[in-house]
Short mmCIF file of C-alpha atoms in Angstrom, two decimals:
data_model
loop_
_atom_site.label_atom_id
_atom_site.label_comp_id
_atom_site.label_asym_id
_atom_site.label_seq_id
_atom_site.Cartn_x
_atom_site.Cartn_y
_atom_site.Cartn_z
CA MET L 1 24.12 -247.18 -162.83
CA ARG L 2 23.47 -248.92 -159.53
CA GLU L 3 23.46 -246.78 -156.39
CA ILE L 4 25.11 -249.26 -154.01
CA ALA L 5 28.15 -251.53 -154.09
CA VAL L 6 28.66 -254.23 -151.45
CA CYS L 7 32.30 -255.22 -150.86
CA ILE L 8 33.49 -258.50 -149.38
CA THR L 9 37.10 -259.61 -149.02
CA THR L 10 37.79 -263.25 -148.29
CA TYR L 11 40.72 -265.54 -147.61
CA ASN L 12 40.22 -269.26 -147.04
CA SER L 13 36.77 -268.67 -145.57
CA ALA L 14 34.85 -271.12 -147.73
CA ALA L 15 33.13 -272.62 -144.68
CA TYR L 16 31.35 -269.30 -144.04
CA LEU L 17 31.18 -267.64 -147.44
CA GLU L 18 28.05 -269.27 -148.85
CA ARG L 19 25.87 -268.02 -146.01
CA CYS L 20 27.44 -264.57 -146.29
CA ILE L 21 26.78 -264.24 -150.03
CA SER L 22 23.28 -265.69 -149.71
CA SER L 23 22.36 -263.11 -147.07
CA VAL L 24 23.58 -260.23 -149.26
CA LEU L 25 21.71 -261.47 -152.34
CA ALA L 26 18.52 -261.84 -150.26
CA GLN L 27 18.36 -258.12 -149.40
CA THR L 28 15.03 -256.30 -149.52
CA TYR L 29 16.91 -253.60 -151.47
CA LYS L 30 17.83 -255.33 -154.74
CA ASP L 31 19.64 -252.80 -156.89
CA PHE L 32 23.31 -253.24 -156.00
CA ARG L 33 26.56 -254.82 -157.17
CA LEU L 34 28.36 -257.37 -155.00
CA ILE L 35 32.14 -257.10 -155.33
CA ILE L 36 34.06 -260.07 -153.92
CA VAL L 37 37.86 -259.98 -153.77
CA ASP L 38 39.48 -263.33 -153.02
CA ASP L 39 42.88 -262.72 -151.41
CA GLY L 40 44.58 -265.76 -152.92
CA SER L 41 42.53 -268.46 -151.18
CA THR L 42 43.71 -272.07 -151.45
CA ASP L 43 40.40 -273.67 -150.42
CA ASN L 44 37.23 -274.00 -152.54
CA THR L 45 36.31 -270.31 -152.27
CA LYS L 46 36.17 -269.85 -156.05
CA ASP L 47 33.81 -272.80 -156.51
CA ILE L 48 31.39 -271.35 -153.96
CA ILE L 49 31.39 -267.91 -155.59
CA ILE L 50 30.92 -269.10 -159.17
CA GLY L 51 28.16 -271.38 -157.91
CA PHE L 52 25.95 -268.30 -157.53
CA SER L 53 24.44 -267.43 -160.89
CA ASP L 54 23.67 -263.80 -160.12
CA GLU L 55 24.69 -261.08 -162.52
CA ARG L 56 25.18 -258.65 -159.64
CA ILE L 57 28.33 -260.50 -158.51
CA CYS L 58 31.75 -259.17 -159.56
CA TYR L 59 34.53 -261.65 -158.65
CA LYS L 60 38.24 -260.80 -158.54
CA LYS L 61 41.05 -263.02 -157.24
CA ASN L 62 44.39 -261.59 -156.16
CA PRO L 63 47.43 -263.31 -157.71
CA ARG L 64 48.71 -264.00 -154.17
CA ASN L 65 47.78 -263.21 -150.57
CA LEU L 66 48.13 -259.41 -150.36
CA GLY L 67 46.44 -258.70 -147.02
CA ILE L 68 43.13 -257.26 -145.84
CA ALA L 69 43.82 -253.58 -146.48
CA ALA L 70 45.18 -254.28 -149.97
CA SER L 71 42.14 -256.44 -150.76
CA ARG L 72 39.72 -253.75 -149.60
CA ASN L 73 41.54 -251.28 -151.86
CA GLU L 74 41.15 -253.77 -154.70
CA CYS L 75 37.40 -253.78 -154.01
CA ILE L 76 37.38 -250.01 -154.38
CA LYS L 77 39.16 -250.28 -157.74
CA GLN L 78 36.23 -252.38 -159.01
CA LEU L 79 33.65 -249.65 -158.34
CA GLU L 80 31.72 -248.32 -161.33
CA GLY L 81 30.42 -245.04 -159.94
CA GLU L 82 28.15 -246.29 -157.16
CA GLU L 83 27.36 -243.59 -154.62
CA TYR L 84 27.37 -245.79 -151.50
CA VAL L 85 29.80 -248.57 -150.57
CA PHE L 86 28.84 -251.15 -147.93
CA PHE L 87 31.36 -253.54 -146.36
CA THR L 88 30.94 -256.86 -144.62
CA ASP L 89 33.21 -259.86 -144.03
CA ALA L 90 33.11 -263.36 -145.43
CA ASP L 91 32.58 -264.93 -141.99
CA CYS L 92 29.50 -262.77 -141.31
CA TYR L 93 25.95 -262.62 -142.61
CA VAL L 94 23.75 -259.56 -142.90
CA ASP L 95 20.16 -258.80 -141.91
CA LYS L 96 17.62 -258.77 -144.75
CA LYS L 97 17.13 -255.03 -144.38
CA TRP L 98 20.84 -254.25 -143.99
CA LEU L 99 21.08 -252.15 -147.15
CA GLU L 100 17.58 -250.70 -146.85
CA ASN L 101 18.16 -249.49 -143.31
CA GLY L 102 21.63 -248.17 -144.08
CA LEU L 103 20.35 -246.21 -147.05
CA LYS L 104 17.60 -244.67 -144.89
CA ILE L 105 20.24 -243.17 -142.59
CA TYR L 106 21.92 -241.46 -145.54
CA GLU L 107 18.59 -240.12 -146.73
CA GLN L 108 17.85 -238.61 -143.30
CA GLY L 109 20.92 -236.37 -143.29
CA GLN L 110 22.79 -234.77 -146.18
CA LYS L 111 25.98 -234.47 -144.10
CA THR L 112 26.18 -238.19 -143.31
CA ILE L 113 29.29 -239.67 -144.91
CA CYS L 114 29.46 -242.97 -143.03
CA VAL L 115 26.97 -245.37 -141.44
CA ASN L 116 28.34 -247.74 -138.82
CA GLY L 117 26.14 -250.73 -137.94
CA LYS L 118 25.91 -253.14 -135.01
CA THR L 119 27.61 -256.54 -135.16
CA VAL L 120 27.01 -259.42 -132.75
CA TYR L 121 28.75 -262.76 -132.39
CA VAL L 122 26.30 -265.62 -133.19
CA SER L 123 23.43 -263.83 -131.38
CA GLU L 124 22.73 -261.25 -128.70
CA GLU L 125 22.21 -263.98 -126.09
CA TYR L 126 25.09 -266.30 -127.06
CA PHE L 127 27.94 -266.99 -124.63
CA PRO L 128 30.95 -268.39 -126.52
CA HIS L 129 33.23 -271.22 -125.45
CA ILE L 130 36.76 -270.17 -124.61
CA TYR L 131 38.01 -272.06 -127.69
CA GLU L 132 35.95 -269.84 -130.01
CA ASN L 133 37.35 -266.93 -132.01
CA SER L 134 34.78 -264.40 -130.84
CA HIS L 135 36.72 -261.12 -131.00
CA ILE L 136 33.78 -258.83 -131.77
CA GLN L 137 33.35 -255.47 -130.05
CA THR L 138 29.71 -255.74 -129.04
CA ASP L 139 30.12 -253.59 -125.94
CA SER L 140 31.31 -250.48 -127.78
CA TRP L 141 29.93 -251.12 -131.25
CA SER L 142 28.82 -247.50 -131.74
CA GLU L 143 32.45 -246.39 -131.97
CA SER L 144 34.10 -249.49 -133.43
CA TYR L 145 33.79 -248.71 -137.16
CA GLN L 146 34.64 -252.29 -138.15
CA THR L 147 34.51 -253.15 -141.82
CA CYS L 148 32.38 -256.20 -141.11
CA ASN L 149 29.47 -253.76 -140.92
CA ILE L 150 30.03 -250.26 -142.25
CA SER L 151 29.24 -248.04 -145.21
CA TYR L 152 30.84 -244.95 -146.74
CA LYS L 153 29.86 -242.54 -149.45
CA ARG L 154 31.88 -242.97 -152.62
CA ILE L 155 33.45 -239.50 -152.31
CA VAL L 156 35.54 -240.82 -149.39
CA PHE L 157 37.49 -243.10 -151.70
CA ASN L 158 38.37 -240.25 -154.03
CA LYS L 159 40.67 -238.97 -151.27
CA LEU L 160 41.55 -241.96 -149.14
CA LYS L 161 42.43 -245.64 -149.25
CA PHE L 162 43.09 -248.29 -146.61
CA ASP L 163 46.63 -248.17 -145.20
CA GLU L 164 48.43 -251.21 -146.62
CA THR L 165 51.76 -250.32 -145.01
CA ASN L 166 50.86 -250.10 -141.31
CA PHE L 167 47.58 -252.03 -140.99
CA ASN L 168 47.43 -254.72 -143.65
CA LEU L 169 46.14 -257.39 -141.27
CA VAL L 170 44.11 -255.59 -138.59
CA MET L 171 43.09 -252.08 -137.39
CA GLU L 172 42.90 -250.86 -140.99
CA ASP L 173 39.19 -250.16 -140.60
CA ILE L 174 39.45 -248.03 -137.45
CA ASP L 175 42.43 -246.16 -138.89
CA PHE L 176 40.38 -245.48 -142.02
CA ALA L 177 37.46 -244.08 -140.01
CA ILE L 178 39.78 -241.75 -138.09
CA MET L 179 41.27 -240.46 -141.34
CA VAL L 180 37.76 -239.87 -142.72
CA LYS L 181 36.97 -237.72 -139.69
CA HIS L 182 40.11 -235.69 -140.33
CA LEU L 183 39.51 -235.24 -144.04
CA PHE L 184 35.78 -234.52 -143.77
CA PRO L 185 35.42 -232.52 -140.52
CA ASP L 186 32.01 -231.12 -141.47
CA MET L 187 30.51 -234.54 -142.25
CA LYS L 188 29.00 -237.08 -139.85
CA LEU L 189 29.85 -240.70 -139.06
CA VAL L 190 26.53 -242.08 -137.82
CA SER L 191 26.02 -245.28 -135.82
CA THR L 192 22.78 -247.26 -135.94
CA ASP L 193 21.61 -250.57 -134.50
CA THR L 194 19.15 -251.00 -137.38
CA MET L 195 21.99 -252.00 -139.73
CA LYS L 196 22.65 -255.46 -138.31
CA VAL L 197 25.33 -258.05 -139.03
CA THR L 198 25.96 -261.38 -137.31
CA HIS L 199 29.44 -262.87 -137.04
CA GLN L 200 29.34 -266.62 -137.60
CA LYS L 201 30.64 -269.09 -135.02
CA LYS L 202 34.36 -269.78 -135.43
CA LYS L 203 36.69 -272.13 -133.57
CA TRP L 204 40.36 -271.44 -132.95
CA THR L 205 43.00 -273.82 -134.19
CA ILE L 206 46.01 -273.91 -131.89
CA SER L 207 48.32 -272.53 -134.61
CA GLY L 208 45.81 -269.82 -135.52
CA PHE L 209 45.36 -268.93 -131.85
CA PHE L 210 49.05 -268.11 -131.43
CA LYS L 211 49.44 -266.61 -134.91
CA ASP L 212 46.69 -264.16 -133.97
CA THR L 213 49.08 -262.69 -131.38
CA GLN L 214 51.19 -261.25 -134.21
CA LYS L 215 48.44 -258.64 -134.66
CA VAL L 216 50.06 -256.82 -131.73
CA MET L 217 52.40 -255.25 -134.29
CA TYR L 218 49.51 -253.46 -135.97
CA ILE L 219 48.08 -252.31 -132.65
CA VAL L 220 51.44 -250.77 -131.76
CA ASN L 221 51.49 -249.11 -135.20
CA PHE L 222 48.04 -247.70 -134.47
CA ILE L 223 49.15 -246.27 -131.12
CA LYS L 224 52.22 -244.74 -132.76
CA LYS L 225 50.04 -243.04 -135.37
CA HIS L 226 46.98 -242.03 -133.33
CA GLY L 227 48.13 -241.96 -129.70
CA LYS L 228 47.38 -244.14 -126.68
CA ASN L 229 43.95 -242.75 -125.81
CA ASN L 230 42.14 -242.29 -129.10
CA ARG L 231 38.47 -242.88 -128.24
CA MET L 232 37.94 -244.90 -131.41
CA MET L 233 40.50 -247.47 -130.28
CA PRO L 234 39.13 -250.62 -128.59
CA LEU L 235 39.19 -250.22 -124.81
CA ALA L 236 41.66 -253.10 -124.37
CA TYR L 237 44.33 -251.14 -126.24
CA ARG L 238 43.97 -247.69 -124.68
CA GLY L 239 46.62 -246.25 -122.38
CA SER L 240 50.15 -247.48 -121.67
CA ILE L 241 49.06 -250.96 -120.57
CA LEU L 242 48.18 -252.96 -123.65
CA ASN L 243 45.48 -255.54 -122.92
CA LYS L 244 45.32 -255.49 -119.12
CA GLU L 245 43.73 -258.96 -118.97
CA TYR L 246 46.74 -260.56 -120.65
CA LEU L 247 49.11 -258.69 -118.32
CA LEU L 248 47.16 -260.03 -115.35
CA LEU L 249 47.40 -263.56 -116.71
CA SER L 250 51.17 -263.30 -117.21
CA ILE L 251 51.63 -262.22 -113.56
CA PHE L 252 48.87 -264.28 -111.93
CA PRO L 253 47.95 -267.32 -114.06
CA LEU L 254 44.93 -267.97 -111.86
CA GLY L 255 43.62 -264.68 -113.20
CA ILE L 256 42.23 -266.80 -116.04
CA ILE L 257 39.24 -267.35 -113.76
CA TYR L 258 38.59 -263.60 -113.71
CA TYR L 259 39.10 -263.42 -117.51
CA ILE L 260 36.55 -266.18 -118.09
CA PHE L 261 34.06 -264.47 -115.79
CA LYS L 262 34.54 -261.00 -117.30
CA THR L 263 34.32 -262.13 -120.93
CA ARG L 264 31.46 -264.56 -120.12
CA LYS L 265 33.24 -267.48 -121.76
CA ARG L 266 31.95 -271.02 -121.38
CA VAL L 267 34.22 -273.80 -120.11
CA SER L 268 32.37 -277.09 -120.42
CA SER L 269 34.50 -279.46 -122.54
CA TRP L 270 38.01 -280.89 -122.75
CA LEU L 271 38.78 -278.47 -125.58
CA ASP L 272 37.80 -275.55 -123.34
CA VAL L 273 40.19 -276.82 -120.65
CA ILE L 274 43.05 -276.98 -123.16
CA PHE L 275 42.43 -273.41 -124.22
CA VAL L 276 42.35 -272.24 -120.60
CA PHE L 277 46.03 -273.24 -120.40
CA LEU L 278 46.77 -271.91 -123.89
CA TYR L 279 45.43 -268.47 -122.92
CA VAL L 280 47.91 -268.32 -120.05
CA ILE L 281 50.80 -269.32 -122.34
CA LYS L 282 49.66 -266.81 -124.94
CA SER L 283 49.72 -264.02 -122.36
CA TYR L 284 53.52 -264.38 -122.04
CA TYR L 285 54.00 -264.45 -125.80
CA TYR L 286 51.71 -261.43 -126.14
CA ARG L 287 53.69 -259.41 -123.60
CA PHE L 288 56.98 -260.29 -125.31
CA LEU L 289 55.62 -259.01 -128.64
CA VAL L 290 54.25 -255.83 -127.05
CA TRP L 291 57.71 -254.96 -125.75
CA LYS L 292 59.42 -256.03 -128.96
CA TYR L 293 57.31 -253.80 -131.22
CA ALA L 294 57.11 -250.94 -128.71
CA ILE L 295 60.92 -250.78 -128.59
CA LYS L 296 61.03 -250.91 -132.37
CA LYS L 297 58.57 -248.00 -132.65
CA LYS L 298 60.21 -246.14 -129.74
CA ILE L 299 57.08 -245.78 -127.63
CA PHE L 300 56.44 -246.72 -124.00
CA LEU L 301 54.06 -249.61 -123.47
CA ILE L 302 53.71 -252.16 -120.71
#
């Protein structure tokens, strides 16, 4: 029986998946199973996966698009008794010693139940263009508990699964970590920068950029469940003002200059200029959705 299972969920991420799988298979620690759940992709995801002739790969495709939380739970169903479960995402790639370094943390403390690694976008020194989808919490990674770079002991999944009802698109990973803390109060969730993952460069499409705003619903669900000031929540969503930068943009459109400066975005092409205006438009749509879902959940948010 192998000691480690690596879980990847993917949906129409063929452009990034090959590098992700290659990085996992190239680990210095070799004895693991790689479980890949395809959430009903319509691109050439399957062809990429079956192109790897490695007996460690377990491939499962959902009959339709079920969502991130449901797909992660499907990964868990494929376990065969492994003691440690490592997660990463299809649009990321992992350091060669990702598993080795994660396993070392478990070996250093018997009460460690989770190891949370550090994820960067492209590289530590990279400054993304404003048209890039670079939503990675590099400033507070030690408390982010994102499933692009995290590991849990198998015993966690005997009591808990990812919440498919309230967080099936986003926030399911942070919600899961909070629930682990509640269910295992005597165990430790340890963060380490030795377990490294890099998020690959991604560009927004205009439709995807505005569709992303729908994730507000899950953030409101999170606040309803865990409160407005949970320290494990990303800073942008704490308190009664949800995403202060977007509120500033909706009141003072020229605040986009401050947003660009604060987030260290690059504006150096015609596509960047287009997205400068799109960010301002999105700020109004974002605020409308905040109020819509806050009213629905009967909580006060600005």
